[in-house]
Amino acid sequence: MKALTHFRIEEIPNEGVVVWFDVAGRSVNVFFEEVFDDLERLLEELEDYPSSTSCLIRSAKASGFGAGADLKRIGSIDREDEVQSFLKRGQDLFDRCSNLKIPTVVLVEGVCLGGVMEFALTARFRVGVKSERFQIGMPETKLGLIPGWGGTQRLPRLVGYQLGLEMLVHGNALSIEQSRACGLIDAALDEAFEKLSPSQLIGIASEARARFTQSNGDPTDTHFDVDRWIEEYRKQSNSNPSMAQQAVIEAVRLGSERSFQSGLDAERNQFFHLLVSQEVRSALERFTKK
């Protein structure tokens, strides 16, 4: 196996493995092509572990788990085939993450936003660390974009279509208490988590998930009427959804009415049409100059 640059694996005898997410040369974890190359090599390694191996994924950055895609790289793309390729690769790799036979748990410390949150959603479990800095969400619509690596499909299926669509449309982040209440994270821990092994964290998350499901049921069981949701949105906001919000709604709609794959295809197509708009180009230019 080639050496990893942006991830590293720490094996703990009889207790599993820890995958450290640590994008080289950056103060914050973000995704771009070289990180995808590394993730592919990481997955090749993890796919060879026996199914009994517990895997903890955590950040080595003081800033938190991460903040999404490399916006400078996103802003430099202007051809549809290049956008489709970039998004499709992320979608495919994240699908491989979600299909790992080993149980995975992401430890969310501090910030977990955008594309990095989409990565966190591919784990079997998520555990948060109590902190005032904790925030998790997908703020893409605030930049005039939408999630592009499966977020429009995985989030509603996890927390329910009502809340999932609200989070995606408004782009607001949740606190650790809000995340626990809706099942976005399975457990909230204090600093004592450092003493816990990957297998112990998997056990805590699994037991917490079972208790949550027993008390709240499966939020994706009931039929969700997207058109009715849009009507309520218009009444409450006295306005129509923005272009980005409409794009999110369409991706969620196609995913719920047709298939997960239909939602992913819509996600990529909607992303490109938004990316080439002058509004988004200007927003990305302002954001990357901060």
PDB file of N, CA and C in Angstrom, residues 87 91 118 138 140-141 145-157 161 164-165 168-169 224 226-227 229-230 241-274:
ATOM      1  N   LEU A  87     -17.749  15.569  -8.717  1.00  0.00           N
ATOM      2  CA  LEU A  87     -18.829  15.193  -7.814  1.00  0.00           C
ATOM      3  C   LEU A  87     -19.066  13.686  -7.824  1.00  0.00           C
ATOM      4  N   GLN A  91     -19.085  11.079  -4.720  1.00  0.00           N
ATOM      5  CA  GLN A  91     -20.255  10.245  -4.439  1.00  0.00           C
ATOM      6  C   GLN A  91     -19.877   8.764  -4.391  1.00  0.00           C
ATOM      7  N   GLU A 118     -20.928  15.427   4.923  1.00  0.00           N
ATOM      8  CA  GLU A 118     -21.389  14.364   4.033  1.00  0.00           C
ATOM      9  C   GLU A 118     -20.537  13.107   4.241  1.00  0.00           C
ATOM     10  N   MET A 138     -24.972  21.601   6.909  1.00  0.00           N
ATOM     11  CA  MET A 138     -24.619  21.776   5.506  1.00  0.00           C
ATOM     12  C   MET A 138     -25.047  23.169   5.056  1.00  0.00           C
ATOM     13  N   GLU A 140     -24.380  24.932   2.425  1.00  0.00           N
ATOM     14  CA  GLU A 140     -24.153  25.219   1.001  1.00  0.00           C
ATOM     15  C   GLU A 140     -25.127  26.219   0.405  1.00  0.00           C
ATOM     16  N   THR A 141     -26.409  26.164   0.795  1.00  0.00           N
ATOM     17  CA  THR A 141     -27.378  27.082   0.180  1.00  0.00           C
ATOM     18  C   THR A 141     -27.058  28.540   0.492  1.00  0.00           C
ATOM     19  N   LEU A 145     -25.187  27.226  -3.406  1.00  0.00           N
ATOM     20  CA  LEU A 145     -24.935  25.885  -3.914  1.00  0.00           C
ATOM     21  C   LEU A 145     -25.764  24.856  -3.140  1.00  0.00           C
ATOM     22  N   ILE A 146     -25.539  23.581  -3.430  1.00  0.00           N
ATOM     23  CA  ILE A 146     -26.167  22.498  -2.682  1.00  0.00           C
ATOM     24  C   ILE A 146     -25.090  21.459  -2.369  1.00  0.00           C
ATOM     25  N   PRO A 147     -25.331  20.570  -1.422  1.00  0.00           N
ATOM     26  CA  PRO A 147     -24.390  19.465  -1.208  1.00  0.00           C
ATOM     27  C   PRO A 147     -24.257  18.646  -2.489  1.00  0.00           C
ATOM     28  N   GLY A 148     -23.069  18.107  -2.745  1.00  0.00           N
ATOM     29  CA  GLY A 148     -22.855  17.390  -3.991  1.00  0.00           C
ATOM     30  C   GLY A 148     -22.340  15.975  -3.848  1.00  0.00           C
ATOM     31  N   TRP A 149     -22.150  15.505  -2.610  1.00  0.00           N
ATOM     32  CA  TRP A 149     -21.587  14.166  -2.394  1.00  0.00           C
ATOM     33  C   TRP A 149     -22.539  13.273  -1.595  1.00  0.00           C
ATOM     34  N   GLY A 150     -23.833  13.405  -1.871  1.00  0.00           N
ATOM     35  CA  GLY A 150     -24.806  12.523  -1.256  1.00  0.00           C
ATOM     36  C   GLY A 150     -25.539  13.083  -0.065  1.00  0.00           C
ATOM     37  N   GLY A 151     -25.232  14.309   0.329  1.00  0.00           N
ATOM     38  CA  GLY A 151     -25.872  14.896   1.504  1.00  0.00           C
ATOM     39  C   GLY A 151     -27.365  15.079   1.370  1.00  0.00           C
ATOM     40  N   THR A 152     -27.830  15.379   0.141  1.00  0.00           N
ATOM     41  CA  THR A 152     -29.271  15.584  -0.055  1.00  0.00           C
ATOM     42  C   THR A 152     -30.045  14.278   0.087  1.00  0.00           C
ATOM     43  N   GLN A 153     -29.344  13.157   0.043  1.00  0.00           N
ATOM     44  CA  GLN A 153     -30.001  11.853   0.140  1.00  0.00           C
ATOM     45  C   GLN A 153     -29.811  11.211   1.520  1.00  0.00           C
ATOM     46  N   ARG A 154     -28.616  11.292   2.061  1.00  0.00           N
ATOM     47  CA  ARG A 154     -28.346  10.614   3.343  1.00  0.00           C
ATOM     48  C   ARG A 154     -28.958  11.357   4.526  1.00  0.00           C
ATOM     49  N   LEU A 155     -28.916  12.683   4.524  1.00  0.00           N
ATOM     50  CA  LEU A 155     -29.418  13.413   5.688  1.00  0.00           C
ATOM     51  C   LEU A 155     -30.912  13.196   5.905  1.00  0.00           C
ATOM     52  N   PRO A 156     -31.787  13.368   4.897  1.00  0.00           N
ATOM     53  CA  PRO A 156     -33.219  13.126   5.133  1.00  0.00           C
ATOM     54  C   PRO A 156     -33.526  11.692   5.543  1.00  0.00           C
ATOM     55  N   ARG A 157     -32.763  10.755   5.015  1.00  0.00           N
ATOM     56  CA  ARG A 157     -32.997   9.358   5.372  1.00  0.00           C
ATOM     57  C   ARG A 157     -32.581   9.061   6.812  1.00  0.00           C
ATOM     58  N   TYR A 161     -37.435  13.311   6.642  1.00  0.00           N
ATOM     59  CA  TYR A 161     -37.496  14.252   5.527  1.00  0.00           C
ATOM     60  C   TYR A 161     -37.879  15.670   5.961  1.00  0.00           C
ATOM     61  N   GLY A 164     -34.687  17.012   7.735  1.00  0.00           N
ATOM     62  CA  GLY A 164     -33.596  16.983   6.771  1.00  0.00           C
ATOM     63  C   GLY A 164     -33.726  18.058   5.716  1.00  0.00           C
ATOM     64  N   LEU A 165     -34.937  18.228   5.185  1.00  0.00           N
ATOM     65  CA  LEU A 165     -35.150  19.250   4.169  1.00  0.00           C
ATOM     66  C   LEU A 165     -34.985  20.648   4.755  1.00  0.00           C
ATOM     67  N   LEU A 168     -31.266  21.327   5.034  1.00  0.00           N
ATOM     68  CA  LEU A 168     -30.653  21.529   3.725  1.00  0.00           C
ATOM     69  C   LEU A 168     -31.063  22.861   3.102  1.00  0.00           C
ATOM     70  N   VAL A 169     -32.340  23.199   3.208  1.00  0.00           N
ATOM     71  CA  VAL A 169     -32.849  24.425   2.595  1.00  0.00           C
ATOM     72  C   VAL A 169     -32.286  25.666   3.284  1.00  0.00           C
ATOM     73  N   PHE A 224     -43.620  11.427   2.995  1.00  0.00           N
ATOM     74  CA  PHE A 224     -43.377  12.860   3.110  1.00  0.00           C
ATOM     75  C   PHE A 224     -43.851  13.553   1.843  1.00  0.00           C
ATOM     76  N   VAL A 226     -43.507  16.535  -0.350  1.00  0.00           N
ATOM     77  CA  VAL A 226     -42.607  17.660  -0.630  1.00  0.00           C
ATOM     78  C   VAL A 226     -43.398  18.899  -1.048  1.00  0.00           C
ATOM     79  N   ASP A 227     -44.431  18.722  -1.872  1.00  0.00           N
ATOM     80  CA  ASP A 227     -45.222  19.870  -2.334  1.00  0.00           C
ATOM     81  C   ASP A 227     -45.888  20.594  -1.156  1.00  0.00           C
ATOM     82  N   TRP A 229     -44.764  20.654   1.851  1.00  0.00           N
ATOM     83  CA  TRP A 229     -43.689  21.337   2.575  1.00  0.00           C
ATOM     84  C   TRP A 229     -43.385  22.684   1.921  1.00  0.00           C
ATOM     85  N   ILE A 230     -43.345  22.705   0.588  1.00  0.00           N
ATOM     86  CA  ILE A 230     -43.062  23.950  -0.134  1.00  0.00           C
ATOM     87  C   ILE A 230     -44.169  24.976   0.130  1.00  0.00           C
ATOM     88  N   PRO A 241     -38.737  29.793  -2.533  1.00  0.00           N
ATOM     89  CA  PRO A 241     -37.367  29.344  -2.286  1.00  0.00           C
ATOM     90  C   PRO A 241     -36.411  29.939  -3.312  1.00  0.00           C
ATOM     91  N   SER A 242     -35.171  30.163  -2.906  1.00  0.00           N
ATOM     92  CA  SER A 242     -34.146  30.657  -3.826  1.00  0.00           C
ATOM     93  C   SER A 242     -33.793  29.563  -4.834  1.00  0.00           C
ATOM     94  N   MET A 243     -32.947  29.894  -5.803  1.00  0.00           N
ATOM     95  CA  MET A 243     -32.532  28.897  -6.794  1.00  0.00           C
ATOM     96  C   MET A 243     -31.863  27.702  -6.129  1.00  0.00           C
ATOM     97  N   ALA A 244     -30.972  27.971  -5.175  1.00  0.00           N
ATOM     98  CA  ALA A 244     -30.278  26.880  -4.488  1.00  0.00           C
ATOM     99  C   ALA A 244     -31.256  26.055  -3.666  1.00  0.00           C
ATOM    100  N   GLN A 245     -32.175  26.719  -2.993  1.00  0.00           N
ATOM    101  CA  GLN A 245     -33.156  25.994  -2.195  1.00  0.00           C
ATOM    102  C   GLN A 245     -34.056  25.140  -3.073  1.00  0.00           C
ATOM    103  N   GLN A 246     -34.449  25.673  -4.231  1.00  0.00           N
ATOM    104  CA  GLN A 246     -35.249  24.885  -5.171  1.00  0.00           C
ATOM    105  C   GLN A 246     -34.463  23.663  -5.664  1.00  0.00           C
ATOM    106  N   ALA A 247     -33.163  23.849  -5.874  1.00  0.00           N
ATOM    107  CA  ALA A 247     -32.325  22.744  -6.344  1.00  0.00           C
ATOM    108  C   ALA A 247     -32.240  21.642  -5.285  1.00  0.00           C
ATOM    109  N   VAL A 248     -32.099  22.029  -4.019  1.00  0.00           N
ATOM    110  CA  VAL A 248     -32.076  21.061  -2.925  1.00  0.00           C
ATOM    111  C   VAL A 248     -33.399  20.294  -2.883  1.00  0.00           C
ATOM    112  N   ILE A 249     -34.490  21.036  -2.958  1.00  0.00           N
ATOM    113  CA  ILE A 249     -35.823  20.416  -2.891  1.00  0.00           C
ATOM    114  C   ILE A 249     -36.001  19.401  -4.019  1.00  0.00           C
ATOM    115  N   GLU A 250     -35.539  19.756  -5.222  1.00  0.00           N
ATOM    116  CA  GLU A 250     -35.689  18.855  -6.361  1.00  0.00           C
ATOM    117  C   GLU A 250     -34.866  17.579  -6.172  1.00  0.00           C
ATOM    118  N   ALA A 251     -33.652  17.707  -5.670  1.00  0.00           N
ATOM    119  CA  ALA A 251     -32.812  16.526  -5.437  1.00  0.00           C
ATOM    120  C   ALA A 251     -33.431  15.622  -4.385  1.00  0.00           C
ATOM    121  N   VAL A 252     -33.955  16.219  -3.316  1.00  0.00           N
ATOM    122  CA  VAL A 252     -34.611  15.441  -2.265  1.00  0.00           C
ATOM    123  C   VAL A 252     -35.863  14.764  -2.814  1.00  0.00           C
ATOM    124  N   ARG A 253     -36.633  15.517  -3.599  1.00  0.00           N
ATOM    125  CA  ARG A 253     -37.866  14.967  -4.178  1.00  0.00           C
ATOM    126  C   ARG A 253     -37.561  13.731  -5.042  1.00  0.00           C
ATOM    127  N   LEU A 254     -36.609  13.862  -5.964  1.00  0.00           N
ATOM    128  CA  LEU A 254     -36.302  12.756  -6.857  1.00  0.00           C
ATOM    129  C   LEU A 254     -35.761  11.556  -6.086  1.00  0.00           C
ATOM    130  N   GLY A 255     -34.979  11.825  -5.042  1.00  0.00           N
ATOM    131  CA  GLY A 255     -34.463  10.731  -4.236  1.00  0.00           C
ATOM    132  C   GLY A 255     -35.554   9.992  -3.490  1.00  0.00           C
ATOM    133  N   SER A 256     -36.546  10.730  -3.012  1.00  0.00           N
ATOM    134  CA  SER A 256     -37.616  10.109  -2.226  1.00  0.00           C
ATOM    135  C   SER A 256     -38.649   9.428  -3.120  1.00  0.00           C
ATOM    136  N   GLU A 257     -38.930  10.025  -4.289  1.00  0.00           N
ATOM    137  CA  GLU A 257     -39.976   9.484  -5.164  1.00  0.00           C
ATOM    138  C   GLU A 257     -39.457   8.402  -6.101  1.00  0.00           C
ATOM    139  N   ARG A 258     -38.160   8.439  -6.420  1.00  0.00           N
ATOM    140  CA  ARG A 258     -37.619   7.458  -7.371  1.00  0.00           C
ATOM    141  C   ARG A 258     -36.621   6.523  -6.688  1.00  0.00           C
ATOM    142  N   SER A 259     -35.402   6.999  -6.509  1.00  0.00           N
ATOM    143  CA  SER A 259     -34.380   6.147  -5.898  1.00  0.00           C
ATOM    144  C   SER A 259     -33.238   6.997  -5.364  1.00  0.00           C
ATOM    145  N   PHE A 260     -32.418   6.379  -4.544  1.00  0.00           N
ATOM    146  CA  PHE A 260     -31.225   7.043  -4.017  1.00  0.00           C
ATOM    147  C   PHE A 260     -30.340   7.517  -5.172  1.00  0.00           C
ATOM    148  N   GLN A 261     -30.153   6.652  -6.175  1.00  0.00           N
ATOM    149  CA  GLN A 261     -29.302   7.005  -7.307  1.00  0.00           C
ATOM    150  C   GLN A 261     -29.882   8.164  -8.107  1.00  0.00           C
ATOM    151  N   SER A 262     -31.203   8.201  -8.266  1.00  0.00           N
ATOM    152  CA  SER A 262     -31.830   9.324  -8.970  1.00  0.00           C
ATOM    153  C   SER A 262     -31.549  10.632  -8.240  1.00  0.00           C
ATOM    154  N   GLY A 263     -31.562  10.572  -6.919  1.00  0.00           N
ATOM    155  CA  GLY A 263     -31.257  11.756  -6.120  1.00  0.00           C
ATOM    156  C   GLY A 263     -29.816  12.198  -6.302  1.00  0.00           C
ATOM    157  N   LEU A 264     -28.887  11.245  -6.355  1.00  0.00           N
ATOM    158  CA  LEU A 264     -27.478  11.582  -6.569  1.00  0.00           C
ATOM    159  C   LEU A 264     -27.266  12.223  -7.939  1.00  0.00           C
ATOM    160  N   ASP A 265     -27.920  11.674  -8.959  1.00  0.00           N
ATOM    161  CA  ASP A 265     -27.797  12.246 -10.309  1.00  0.00           C
ATOM    162  C   ASP A 265     -28.327  13.676 -10.339  1.00  0.00           C
ATOM    163  N   ALA A 266     -29.475  13.890  -9.680  1.00  0.00           N
ATOM    164  CA  ALA A 266     -30.061  15.231  -9.626  1.00  0.00           C
ATOM    165  C   ALA A 266     -29.142  16.184  -8.874  1.00  0.00           C
ATOM    166  N   GLU A 267     -28.527  15.698  -7.824  1.00  0.00           N
ATOM    167  CA  GLU A 267     -27.609  16.496  -7.021  1.00  0.00           C
ATOM    168  C   GLU A 267     -26.477  17.051  -7.890  1.00  0.00           C
ATOM    169  N   ARG A 268     -25.863  16.184  -8.687  1.00  0.00           N
ATOM    170  CA  ARG A 268     -24.754  16.611  -9.542  1.00  0.00           C
ATOM    171  C   ARG A 268     -25.220  17.619 -10.592  1.00  0.00           C
ATOM    172  N   ASN A 269     -26.346  17.337 -11.237  1.00  0.00           N
ATOM    173  CA  ASN A 269     -26.842  18.225 -12.293  1.00  0.00           C
ATOM    174  C   ASN A 269     -27.220  19.594 -11.739  1.00  0.00           C
ATOM    175  N   GLN A 270     -27.906  19.605 -10.614  1.00  0.00           N
ATOM    176  CA  GLN A 270     -28.318  20.869  -9.997  1.00  0.00           C
ATOM    177  C   GLN A 270     -27.094  21.669  -9.558  1.00  0.00           C
ATOM    178  N   PHE A 271     -26.086  20.977  -9.030  1.00  0.00           N
ATOM    179  CA  PHE A 271     -24.869  21.647  -8.567  1.00  0.00           C
ATOM    180  C   PHE A 271     -24.206  22.420  -9.701  1.00  0.00           C
ATOM    181  N   PHE A 272     -24.068  21.778 -10.860  1.00  0.00           N
ATOM    182  CA  PHE A 272     -23.412  22.444 -11.987  1.00  0.00           C
ATOM    183  C   PHE A 272     -24.168  23.689 -12.425  1.00  0.00           C
ATOM    184  N   HIS A 273     -25.480  23.580 -12.566  1.00  0.00           N
ATOM    185  CA  HIS A 273     -26.264  24.728 -13.029  1.00  0.00           C
ATOM    186  C   HIS A 273     -26.151  25.905 -12.065  1.00  0.00           C
ATOM    187  N   LEU A 274     -26.040  25.612 -10.791  1.00  0.00           N
ATOM    188  CA  LEU A 274     -25.857  26.684  -9.809  1.00  0.00           C
ATOM    189  C   LEU A 274     -24.440  27.255  -9.875  1.00  0.00           C
TER     190      LEU A 274
END
